[in-house]
Coordinates of C-alpha atoms and ligand atoms in Angstrom, one line a residue:
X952 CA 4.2 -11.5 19.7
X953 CA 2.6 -8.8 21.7
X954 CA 4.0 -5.4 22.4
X955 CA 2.3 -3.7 25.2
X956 CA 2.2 0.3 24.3
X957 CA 2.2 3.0 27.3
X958 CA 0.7 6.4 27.2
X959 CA 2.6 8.9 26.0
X960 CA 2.5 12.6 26.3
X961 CA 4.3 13.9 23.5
X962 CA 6.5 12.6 20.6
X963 CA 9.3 14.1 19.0
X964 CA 12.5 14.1 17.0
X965 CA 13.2 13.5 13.4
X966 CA 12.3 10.0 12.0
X967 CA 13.6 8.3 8.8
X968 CA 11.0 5.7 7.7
X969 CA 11.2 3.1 5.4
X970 CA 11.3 2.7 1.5
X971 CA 7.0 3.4 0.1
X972 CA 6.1 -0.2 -0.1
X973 CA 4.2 0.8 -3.8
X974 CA 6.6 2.3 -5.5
X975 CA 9.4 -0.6 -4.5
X976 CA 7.4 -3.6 -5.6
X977 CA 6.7 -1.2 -9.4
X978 CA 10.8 -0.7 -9.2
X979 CA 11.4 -4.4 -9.0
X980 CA 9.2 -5.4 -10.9
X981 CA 9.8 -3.0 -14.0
X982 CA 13.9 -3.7 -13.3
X983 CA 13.0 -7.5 -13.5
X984 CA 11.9 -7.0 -16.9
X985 CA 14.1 -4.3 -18.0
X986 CA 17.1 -5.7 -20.0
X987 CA 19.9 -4.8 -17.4
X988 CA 21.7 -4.4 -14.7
X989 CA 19.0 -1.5 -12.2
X990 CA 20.0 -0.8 -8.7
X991 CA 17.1 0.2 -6.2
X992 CA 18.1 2.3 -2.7
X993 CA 16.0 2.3 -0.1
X994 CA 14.2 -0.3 -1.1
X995 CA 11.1 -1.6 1.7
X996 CA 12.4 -3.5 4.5
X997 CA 8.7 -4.5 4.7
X998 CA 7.8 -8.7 3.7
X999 CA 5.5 -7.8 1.4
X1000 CA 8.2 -6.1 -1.2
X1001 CA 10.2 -8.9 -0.1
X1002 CA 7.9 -11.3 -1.7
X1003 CA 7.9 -9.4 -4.9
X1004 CA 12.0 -10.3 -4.8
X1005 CA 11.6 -13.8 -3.7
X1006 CA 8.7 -14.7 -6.7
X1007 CA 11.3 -12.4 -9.6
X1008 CA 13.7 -14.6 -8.2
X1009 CA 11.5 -18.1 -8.5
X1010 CA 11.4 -16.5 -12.3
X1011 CA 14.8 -17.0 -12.9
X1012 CA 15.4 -13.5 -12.8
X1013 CA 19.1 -12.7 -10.4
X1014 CA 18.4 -10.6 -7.5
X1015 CA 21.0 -9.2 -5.0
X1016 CA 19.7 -8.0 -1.6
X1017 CA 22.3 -6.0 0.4
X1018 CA 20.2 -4.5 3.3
X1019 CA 18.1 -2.2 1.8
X1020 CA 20.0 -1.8 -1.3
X1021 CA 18.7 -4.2 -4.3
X1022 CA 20.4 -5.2 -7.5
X1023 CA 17.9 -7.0 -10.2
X1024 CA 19.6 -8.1 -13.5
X1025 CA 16.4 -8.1 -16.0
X1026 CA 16.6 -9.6 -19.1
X1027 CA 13.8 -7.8 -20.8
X1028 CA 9.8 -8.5 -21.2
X1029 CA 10.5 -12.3 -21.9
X1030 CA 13.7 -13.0 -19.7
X1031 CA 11.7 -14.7 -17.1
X1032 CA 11.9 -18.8 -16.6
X1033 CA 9.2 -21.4 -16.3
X1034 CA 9.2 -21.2 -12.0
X1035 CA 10.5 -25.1 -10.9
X1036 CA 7.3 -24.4 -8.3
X1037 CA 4.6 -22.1 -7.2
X1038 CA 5.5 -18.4 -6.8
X1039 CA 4.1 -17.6 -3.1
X1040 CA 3.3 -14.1 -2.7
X1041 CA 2.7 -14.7 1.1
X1042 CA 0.6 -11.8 2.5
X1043 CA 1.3 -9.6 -0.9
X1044 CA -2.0 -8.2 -3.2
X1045 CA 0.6 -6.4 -4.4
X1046 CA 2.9 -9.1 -5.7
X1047 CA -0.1 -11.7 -6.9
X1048 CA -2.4 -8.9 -8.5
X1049 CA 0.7 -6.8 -10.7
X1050 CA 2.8 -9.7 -11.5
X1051 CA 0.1 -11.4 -13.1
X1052 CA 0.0 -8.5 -15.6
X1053 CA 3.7 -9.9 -16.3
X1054 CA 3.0 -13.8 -16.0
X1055 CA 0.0 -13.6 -18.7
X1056 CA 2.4 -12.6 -21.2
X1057 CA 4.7 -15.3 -20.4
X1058 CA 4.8 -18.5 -23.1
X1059 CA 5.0 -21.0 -19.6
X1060 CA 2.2 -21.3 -16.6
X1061 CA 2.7 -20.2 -13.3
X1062 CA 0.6 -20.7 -10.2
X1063 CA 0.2 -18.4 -8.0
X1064 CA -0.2 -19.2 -4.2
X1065 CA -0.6 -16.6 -0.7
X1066 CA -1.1 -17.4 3.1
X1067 CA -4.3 -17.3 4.9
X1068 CA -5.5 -13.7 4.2
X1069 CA -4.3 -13.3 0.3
X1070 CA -5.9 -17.0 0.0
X1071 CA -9.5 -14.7 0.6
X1072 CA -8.9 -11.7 -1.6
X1073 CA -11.2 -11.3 -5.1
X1074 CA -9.0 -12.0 -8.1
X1075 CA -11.9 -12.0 -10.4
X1076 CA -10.8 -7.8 -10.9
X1077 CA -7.7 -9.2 -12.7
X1078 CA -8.5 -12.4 -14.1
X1079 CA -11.5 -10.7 -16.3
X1080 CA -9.2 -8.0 -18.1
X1081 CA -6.3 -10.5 -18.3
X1082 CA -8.6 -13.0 -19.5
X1083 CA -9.7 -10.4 -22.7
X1084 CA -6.3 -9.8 -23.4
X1085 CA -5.9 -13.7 -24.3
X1086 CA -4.2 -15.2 -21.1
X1087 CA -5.7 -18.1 -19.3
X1088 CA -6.4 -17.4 -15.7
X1089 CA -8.3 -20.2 -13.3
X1090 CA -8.6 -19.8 -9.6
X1091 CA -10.3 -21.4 -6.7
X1092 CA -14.0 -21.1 -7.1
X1093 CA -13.4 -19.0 -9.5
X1094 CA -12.0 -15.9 -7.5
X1095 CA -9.7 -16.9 -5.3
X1096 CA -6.1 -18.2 -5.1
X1097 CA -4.3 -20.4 -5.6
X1098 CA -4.4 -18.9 -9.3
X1099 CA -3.3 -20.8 -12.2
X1100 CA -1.7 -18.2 -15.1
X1101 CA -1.3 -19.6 -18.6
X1102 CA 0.0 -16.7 -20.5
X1103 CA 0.8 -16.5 -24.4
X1104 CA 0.6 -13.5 -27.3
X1105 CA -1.6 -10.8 -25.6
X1106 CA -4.0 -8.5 -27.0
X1107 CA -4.3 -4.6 -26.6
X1108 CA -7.3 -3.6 -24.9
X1109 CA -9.3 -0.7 -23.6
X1110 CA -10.3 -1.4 -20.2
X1111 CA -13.0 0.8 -17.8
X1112 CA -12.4 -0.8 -14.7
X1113 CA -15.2 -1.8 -12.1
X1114 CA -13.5 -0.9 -9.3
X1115 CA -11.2 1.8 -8.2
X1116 CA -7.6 -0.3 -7.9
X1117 CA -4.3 0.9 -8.3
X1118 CA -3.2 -2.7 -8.5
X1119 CA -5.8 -3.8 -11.1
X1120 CA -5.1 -1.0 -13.2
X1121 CA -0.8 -2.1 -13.1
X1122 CA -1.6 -5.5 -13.5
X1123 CA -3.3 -4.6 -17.0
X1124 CA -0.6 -1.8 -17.8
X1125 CA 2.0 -4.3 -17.0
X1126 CA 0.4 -6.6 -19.1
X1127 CA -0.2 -3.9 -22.1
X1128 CA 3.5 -3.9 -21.9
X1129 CA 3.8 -7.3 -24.1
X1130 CA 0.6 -6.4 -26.2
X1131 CA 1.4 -5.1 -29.8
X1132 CA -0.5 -1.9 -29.8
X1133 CA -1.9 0.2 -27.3
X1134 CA -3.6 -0.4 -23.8
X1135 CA -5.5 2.1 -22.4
X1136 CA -7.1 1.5 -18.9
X1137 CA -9.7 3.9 -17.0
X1138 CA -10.6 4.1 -13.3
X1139 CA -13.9 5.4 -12.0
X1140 CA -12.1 7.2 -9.2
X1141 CA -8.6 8.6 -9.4
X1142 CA -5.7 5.8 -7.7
X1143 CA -1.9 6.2 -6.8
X1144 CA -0.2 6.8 -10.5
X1145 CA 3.2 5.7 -8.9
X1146 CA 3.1 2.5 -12.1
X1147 CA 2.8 5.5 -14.7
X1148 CA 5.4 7.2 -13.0
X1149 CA 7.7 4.4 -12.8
X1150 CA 6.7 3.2 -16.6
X1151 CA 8.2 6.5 -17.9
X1152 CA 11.2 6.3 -15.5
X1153 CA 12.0 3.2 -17.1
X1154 CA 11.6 4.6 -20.6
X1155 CA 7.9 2.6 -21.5
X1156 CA 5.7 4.5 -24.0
X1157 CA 3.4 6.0 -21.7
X1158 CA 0.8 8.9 -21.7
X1159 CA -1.6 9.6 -18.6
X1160 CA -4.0 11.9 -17.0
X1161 CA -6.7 12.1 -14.6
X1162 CA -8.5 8.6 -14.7
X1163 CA -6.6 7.0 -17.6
X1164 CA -3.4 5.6 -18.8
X1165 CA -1.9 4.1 -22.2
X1166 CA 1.1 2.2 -22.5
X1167 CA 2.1 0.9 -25.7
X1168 CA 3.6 -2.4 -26.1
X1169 CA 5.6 -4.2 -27.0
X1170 CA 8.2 -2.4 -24.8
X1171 CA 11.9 -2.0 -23.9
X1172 CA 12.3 -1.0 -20.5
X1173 CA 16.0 0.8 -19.6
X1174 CA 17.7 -0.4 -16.4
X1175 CA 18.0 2.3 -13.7
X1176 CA 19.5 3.3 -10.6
X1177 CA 16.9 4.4 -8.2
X1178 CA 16.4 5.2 -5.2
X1179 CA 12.4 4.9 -3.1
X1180 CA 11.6 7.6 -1.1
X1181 CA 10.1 7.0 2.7
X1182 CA 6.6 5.3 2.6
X1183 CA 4.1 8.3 3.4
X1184 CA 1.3 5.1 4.2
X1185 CA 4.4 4.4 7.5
X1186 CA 4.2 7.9 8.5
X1187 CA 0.7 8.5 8.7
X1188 CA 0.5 6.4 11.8
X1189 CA 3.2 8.7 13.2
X1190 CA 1.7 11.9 11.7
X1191 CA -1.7 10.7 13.6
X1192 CA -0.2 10.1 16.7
X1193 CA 1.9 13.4 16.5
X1194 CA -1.3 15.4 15.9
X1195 CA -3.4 13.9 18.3
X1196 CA -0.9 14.5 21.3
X1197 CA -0.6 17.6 22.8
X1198 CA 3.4 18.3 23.0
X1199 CA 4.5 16.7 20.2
X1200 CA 7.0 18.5 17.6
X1201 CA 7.8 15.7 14.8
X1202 CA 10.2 15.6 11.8
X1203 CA 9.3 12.7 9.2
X1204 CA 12.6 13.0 6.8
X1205 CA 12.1 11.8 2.9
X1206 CA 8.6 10.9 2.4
X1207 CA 7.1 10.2 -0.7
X1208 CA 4.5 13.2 -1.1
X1209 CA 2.8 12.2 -5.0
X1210 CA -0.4 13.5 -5.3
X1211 CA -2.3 10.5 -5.7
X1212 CA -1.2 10.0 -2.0
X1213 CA -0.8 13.0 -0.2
X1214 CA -4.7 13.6 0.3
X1215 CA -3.6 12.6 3.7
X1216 CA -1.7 15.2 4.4
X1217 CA -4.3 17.8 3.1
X1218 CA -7.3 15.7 4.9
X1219 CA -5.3 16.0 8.6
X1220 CA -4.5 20.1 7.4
X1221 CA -8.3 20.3 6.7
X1222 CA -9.3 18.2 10.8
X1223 CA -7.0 20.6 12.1
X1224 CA -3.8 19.3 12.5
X1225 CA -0.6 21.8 12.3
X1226 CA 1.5 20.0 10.1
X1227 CA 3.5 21.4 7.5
X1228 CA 5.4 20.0 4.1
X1229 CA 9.1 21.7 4.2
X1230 CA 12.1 21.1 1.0
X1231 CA 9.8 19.5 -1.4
X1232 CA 11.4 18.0 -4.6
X1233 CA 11.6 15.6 -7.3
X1234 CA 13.0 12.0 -7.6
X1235 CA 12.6 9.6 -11.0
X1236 CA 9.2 11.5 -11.3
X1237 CA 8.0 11.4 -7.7
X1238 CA 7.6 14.1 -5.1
X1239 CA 9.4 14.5 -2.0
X1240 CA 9.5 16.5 0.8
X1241 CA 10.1 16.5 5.0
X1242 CA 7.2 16.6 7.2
X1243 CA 6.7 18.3 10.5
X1244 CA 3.7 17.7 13.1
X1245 CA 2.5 19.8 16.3
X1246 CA 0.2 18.2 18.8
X1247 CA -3.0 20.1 17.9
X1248 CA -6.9 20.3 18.9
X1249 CA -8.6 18.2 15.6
X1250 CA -11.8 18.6 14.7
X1251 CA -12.7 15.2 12.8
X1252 CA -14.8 15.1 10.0
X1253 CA -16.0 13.0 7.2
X1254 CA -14.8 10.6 4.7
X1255 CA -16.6 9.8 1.9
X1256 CA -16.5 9.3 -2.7
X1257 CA -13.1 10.3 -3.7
X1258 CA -11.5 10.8 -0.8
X1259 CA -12.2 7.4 0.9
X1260 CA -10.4 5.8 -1.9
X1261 CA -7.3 8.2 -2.0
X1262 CA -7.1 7.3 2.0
X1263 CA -7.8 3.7 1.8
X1264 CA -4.6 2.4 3.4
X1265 CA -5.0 5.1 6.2
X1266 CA -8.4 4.6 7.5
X1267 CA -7.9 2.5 10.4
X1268 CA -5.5 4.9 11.6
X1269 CA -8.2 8.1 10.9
X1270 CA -11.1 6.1 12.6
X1271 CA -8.2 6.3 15.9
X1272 CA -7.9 9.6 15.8
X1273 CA -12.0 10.4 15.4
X1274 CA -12.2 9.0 18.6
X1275 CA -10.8 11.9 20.3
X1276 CA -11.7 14.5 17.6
X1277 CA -14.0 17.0 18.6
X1278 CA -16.8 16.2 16.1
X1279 CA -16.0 12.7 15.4
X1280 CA -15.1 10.5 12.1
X1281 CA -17.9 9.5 9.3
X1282 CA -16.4 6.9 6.7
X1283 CA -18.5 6.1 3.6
X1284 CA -18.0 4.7 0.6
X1285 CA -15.7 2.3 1.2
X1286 CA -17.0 -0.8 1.1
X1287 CA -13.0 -2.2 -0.2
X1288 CA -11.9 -1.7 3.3
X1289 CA -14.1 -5.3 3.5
X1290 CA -11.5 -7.4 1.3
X1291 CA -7.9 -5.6 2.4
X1292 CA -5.8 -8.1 4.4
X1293 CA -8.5 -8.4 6.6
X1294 CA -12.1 -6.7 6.2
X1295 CA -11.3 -3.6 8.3
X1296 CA -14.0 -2.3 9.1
X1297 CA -14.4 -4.9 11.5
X1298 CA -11.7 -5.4 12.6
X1299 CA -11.2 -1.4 13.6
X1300 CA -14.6 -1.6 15.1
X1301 CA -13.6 -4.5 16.8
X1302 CA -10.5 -3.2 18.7
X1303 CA -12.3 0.5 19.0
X1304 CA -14.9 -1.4 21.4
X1305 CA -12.3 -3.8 23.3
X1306 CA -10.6 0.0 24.4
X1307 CA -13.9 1.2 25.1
X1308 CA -15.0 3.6 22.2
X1309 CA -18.5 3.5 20.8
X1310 CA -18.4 3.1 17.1
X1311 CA -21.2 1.9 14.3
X1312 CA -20.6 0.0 11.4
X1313 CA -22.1 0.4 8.0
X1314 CA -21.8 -2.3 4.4
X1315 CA -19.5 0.8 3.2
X1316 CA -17.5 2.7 6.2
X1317 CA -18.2 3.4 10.1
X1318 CA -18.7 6.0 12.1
X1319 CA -16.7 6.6 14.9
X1320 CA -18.3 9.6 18.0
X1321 CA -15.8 12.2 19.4
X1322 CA -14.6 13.5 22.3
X1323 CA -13.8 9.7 23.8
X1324 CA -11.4 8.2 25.9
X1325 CA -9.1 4.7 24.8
X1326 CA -9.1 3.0 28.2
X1327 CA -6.5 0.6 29.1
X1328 CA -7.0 -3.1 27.6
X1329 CA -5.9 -5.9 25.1
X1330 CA -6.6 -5.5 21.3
X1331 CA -5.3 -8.0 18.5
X1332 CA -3.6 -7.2 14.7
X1333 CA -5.7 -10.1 13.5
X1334 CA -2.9 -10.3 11.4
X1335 CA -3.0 -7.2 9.7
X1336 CA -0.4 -4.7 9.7
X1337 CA -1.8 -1.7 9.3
X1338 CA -4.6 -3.1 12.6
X1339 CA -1.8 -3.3 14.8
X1340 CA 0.0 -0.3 14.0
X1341 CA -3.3 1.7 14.6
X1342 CA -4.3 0.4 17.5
X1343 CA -0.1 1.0 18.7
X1344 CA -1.1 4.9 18.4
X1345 CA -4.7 4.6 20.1
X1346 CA -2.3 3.3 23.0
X1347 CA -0.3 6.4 23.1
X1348 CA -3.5 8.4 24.5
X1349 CA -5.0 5.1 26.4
X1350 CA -5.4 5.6 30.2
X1351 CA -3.4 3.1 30.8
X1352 CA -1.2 0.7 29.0
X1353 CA -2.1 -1.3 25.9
X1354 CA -1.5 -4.7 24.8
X1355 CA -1.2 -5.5 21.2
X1356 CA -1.5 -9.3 19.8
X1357 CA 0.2 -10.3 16.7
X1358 CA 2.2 -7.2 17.1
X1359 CA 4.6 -9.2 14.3
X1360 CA 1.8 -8.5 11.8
X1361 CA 3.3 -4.8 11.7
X1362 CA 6.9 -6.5 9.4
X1363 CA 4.5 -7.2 6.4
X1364 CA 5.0 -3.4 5.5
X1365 CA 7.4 -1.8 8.5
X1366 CA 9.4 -4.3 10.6
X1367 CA 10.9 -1.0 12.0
X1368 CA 7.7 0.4 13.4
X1369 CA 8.0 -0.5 17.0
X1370 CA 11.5 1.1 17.7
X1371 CA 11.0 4.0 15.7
X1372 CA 7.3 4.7 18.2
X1373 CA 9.7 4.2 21.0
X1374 CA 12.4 6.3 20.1
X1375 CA 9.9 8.9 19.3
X1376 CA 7.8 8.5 22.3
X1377 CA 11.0 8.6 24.8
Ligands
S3P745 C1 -1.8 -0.5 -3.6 C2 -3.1 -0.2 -3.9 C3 -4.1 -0.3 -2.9 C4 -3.6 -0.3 -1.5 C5 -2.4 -1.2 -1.3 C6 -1.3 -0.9 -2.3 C7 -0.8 -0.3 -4.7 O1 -4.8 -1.5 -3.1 O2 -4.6 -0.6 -0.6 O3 -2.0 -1.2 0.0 O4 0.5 -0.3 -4.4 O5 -1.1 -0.2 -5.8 P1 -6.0 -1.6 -4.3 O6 -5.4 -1.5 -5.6 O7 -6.6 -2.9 -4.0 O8 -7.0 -0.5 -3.9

């Protein structure tokens, strides 16, 4: 599909996004092994969470999907069933990498299968700790999937992990749920906490803190009624385009605002942009609050250690908006953007040149000059949805029109993101 974006001068109005595409895959998951009846609201319209439901399902696990509204009848840490055939976690890291924690404790094997661009994602950052913990984990050439779980009795572990991955560090928390004793998992950078979070919701044994957390197993997990608040990693593609045109006055309602996320919000305070955080409060253990953006002059800046890894998701959209900041946008230190759904550092730089923007590329980040001009021309999502939805708001200051190819890409985490830039663009 392509969807062919026109300038726009402005964009306003109040938006309500989408369910937070983390925080719905830790509900249903946690509610698929909680022993009862949980209810989820607002849960992401996006595939990806969707694949979560449809693999719980494969699990033997009932799940009732009313629009946005989710009903998952768990029936605690070992009610899941042998799968009659591979769980397929289409375009999900998500799904493969945190339900493994879950499948290693499982007394049956499961194989584990994604599409194209999960088929080239590292699992070697899961298999090792699941692997210590006792479970038997094979994949092709020894990284990638398909993988192939045989899980069994677990052990507790202590776990420094190599990289900085909020979905390594669930998978083994997830896992530390089945172990007797207690799991304790530390990141070399701090990553969203919204599996902590969701852990204590659910009434698992956990403590936490900078860097670290310990669950203690074996756990009973209460069903809840819950409901996800709007995905703040959705709105920064609005928030960016808001900022970077001149007239625009936009209201994001009910976005998640955790602290492990919002560095966004702070970075675009710190280029520049006028946005402020109104009625903040808390749900199940999670912040939330309403956003509002003014079209404002942004400075750009740089990305690098801690920060680059608290903005990972939002990157491609950053690099858009250093285009036409006044100083430009330096990304180090992130050398993960390399094995997302596609490696994004090309594939930013790739669309930033097809719209006429000079940009360099580095092993870890890129660096993108200021003060430029998107002309008019054709880019491509090259299947990845956050690709296409940046390159949608780098055609909202083009000179001319835009067209975007494998605009579909965009469903895996927002199906709704097209009519909700044109009903804020008109
Ligand atoms: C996610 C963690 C991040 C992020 C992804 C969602 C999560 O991945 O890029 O979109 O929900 O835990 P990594 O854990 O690979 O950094």
């Amino acid at each position: 599909m392509v969807e062919v974006i026109s300038p726009a001068s402005r964009l306003h109005g109040s938006l309500t996004l989408p369910g937070d595409k983390s925080i719905s895959h830790r509900y249903a998951m946690l509610a698929s092994v909680a022993g009862g009846l949980s209810t989820i609201r607002n849960y992401s319209s996006g595939a990806d969470c969707h694949s979560t439901l449809r693999c719980i399902r494969a699990l033997g696990i009932e799940v009732d999907v009313q629009g946005t509204e989710v009903r998952i009848r768990g029936g605690g840490l070992h009610g899941y069933r042998a799968p009659a055939g591979d769980l397929d976690a289409g375009n999900s890291g998500s799904t493969m990498r945190m339900l493994s924690g879950l499948l290693a404790g499982q007394p049956f094997p499961s194989r584990f299968t994604g599409d194209e661009s999960l088929s080239r994602r590292p699992m070697q950052r899961i298999m090792e700790p699941l692997r210590r913990m006792g479970a038997a984990v094979e994949a092709r050439d020894g990284k990638f999937p398909p993988l192939v779980i045989r899980g069994g009795a677990l052990q507790p572990i202590e776990y420094e992990m190599p990289v900085a991955s909020a979905q390594v560090k669930s998978c083994v928390l997830l896992a530390g749920l089945m172990a007797e004793g207690l799991t304790t998992v530390r990141e070399p950078v701090r990553t969203r906490d919204h599996t902590e979070v969701a852990l204590r919701e659910f009434g698992a044994d956990v403590e936490s803190g900078p860097g670290w957390a310990r669950v203690r197993g074996p756990a009973r997990l209460e069903p809840r009624e819950l409901i996800v608040p709007g995905d703040l990693s959705s709105a920064a593609f609005f928030l960016v385009a808001a900022a970077m045109l001149e007239g625009s006055d936009l209201v994001l309602e009910n976005i998640g605002l955790n602290p492990t996320r919002a560095a966004l919000v702070d970075f675009l305070a710190a280029v520049g942009a006028d946005i402020q955080v109104l009625d903040i409060g808390m749900r199940h253990g999670e912040p939330v609050g309403v956003l509002r953006v003014r079209g404002s002059r942004l400075a750009g800046g740089v990305l690098e250690k801690g920060l680059s890894a608290a903005l990972i998701d939002e990157i491609p959209v950053l690099a858009v908006m250093g285009a036409v900041s006044e100083e430009g946008l330096a990304v180090r230190d992130a050398a993960e953007l390399r094995v997302k759904e596609t490696d994004r550092i090309e594939t930013v730089a790739e669309n930033l040149r097809r719209l006429g923007i000079r940009v360099e590329t580095a092993p870890d980040g890129l660096r993108v000059e200021g003060r430029q001009r998107f002309r008019s021309g054709t880019v491509d999502s090259f299947g990845d949805h956050r690709i296409a939805m940046a390159f949608a708001v780098a055609a909202l200051s083009a000179d001319g029109p835009v067209a975007i190819e494998g605009a579909e890409a965009a469903s895996v985490s927002f199906p709704e993101f097209w009519s909700k830039l044109r009903e804020a663009a008109a």
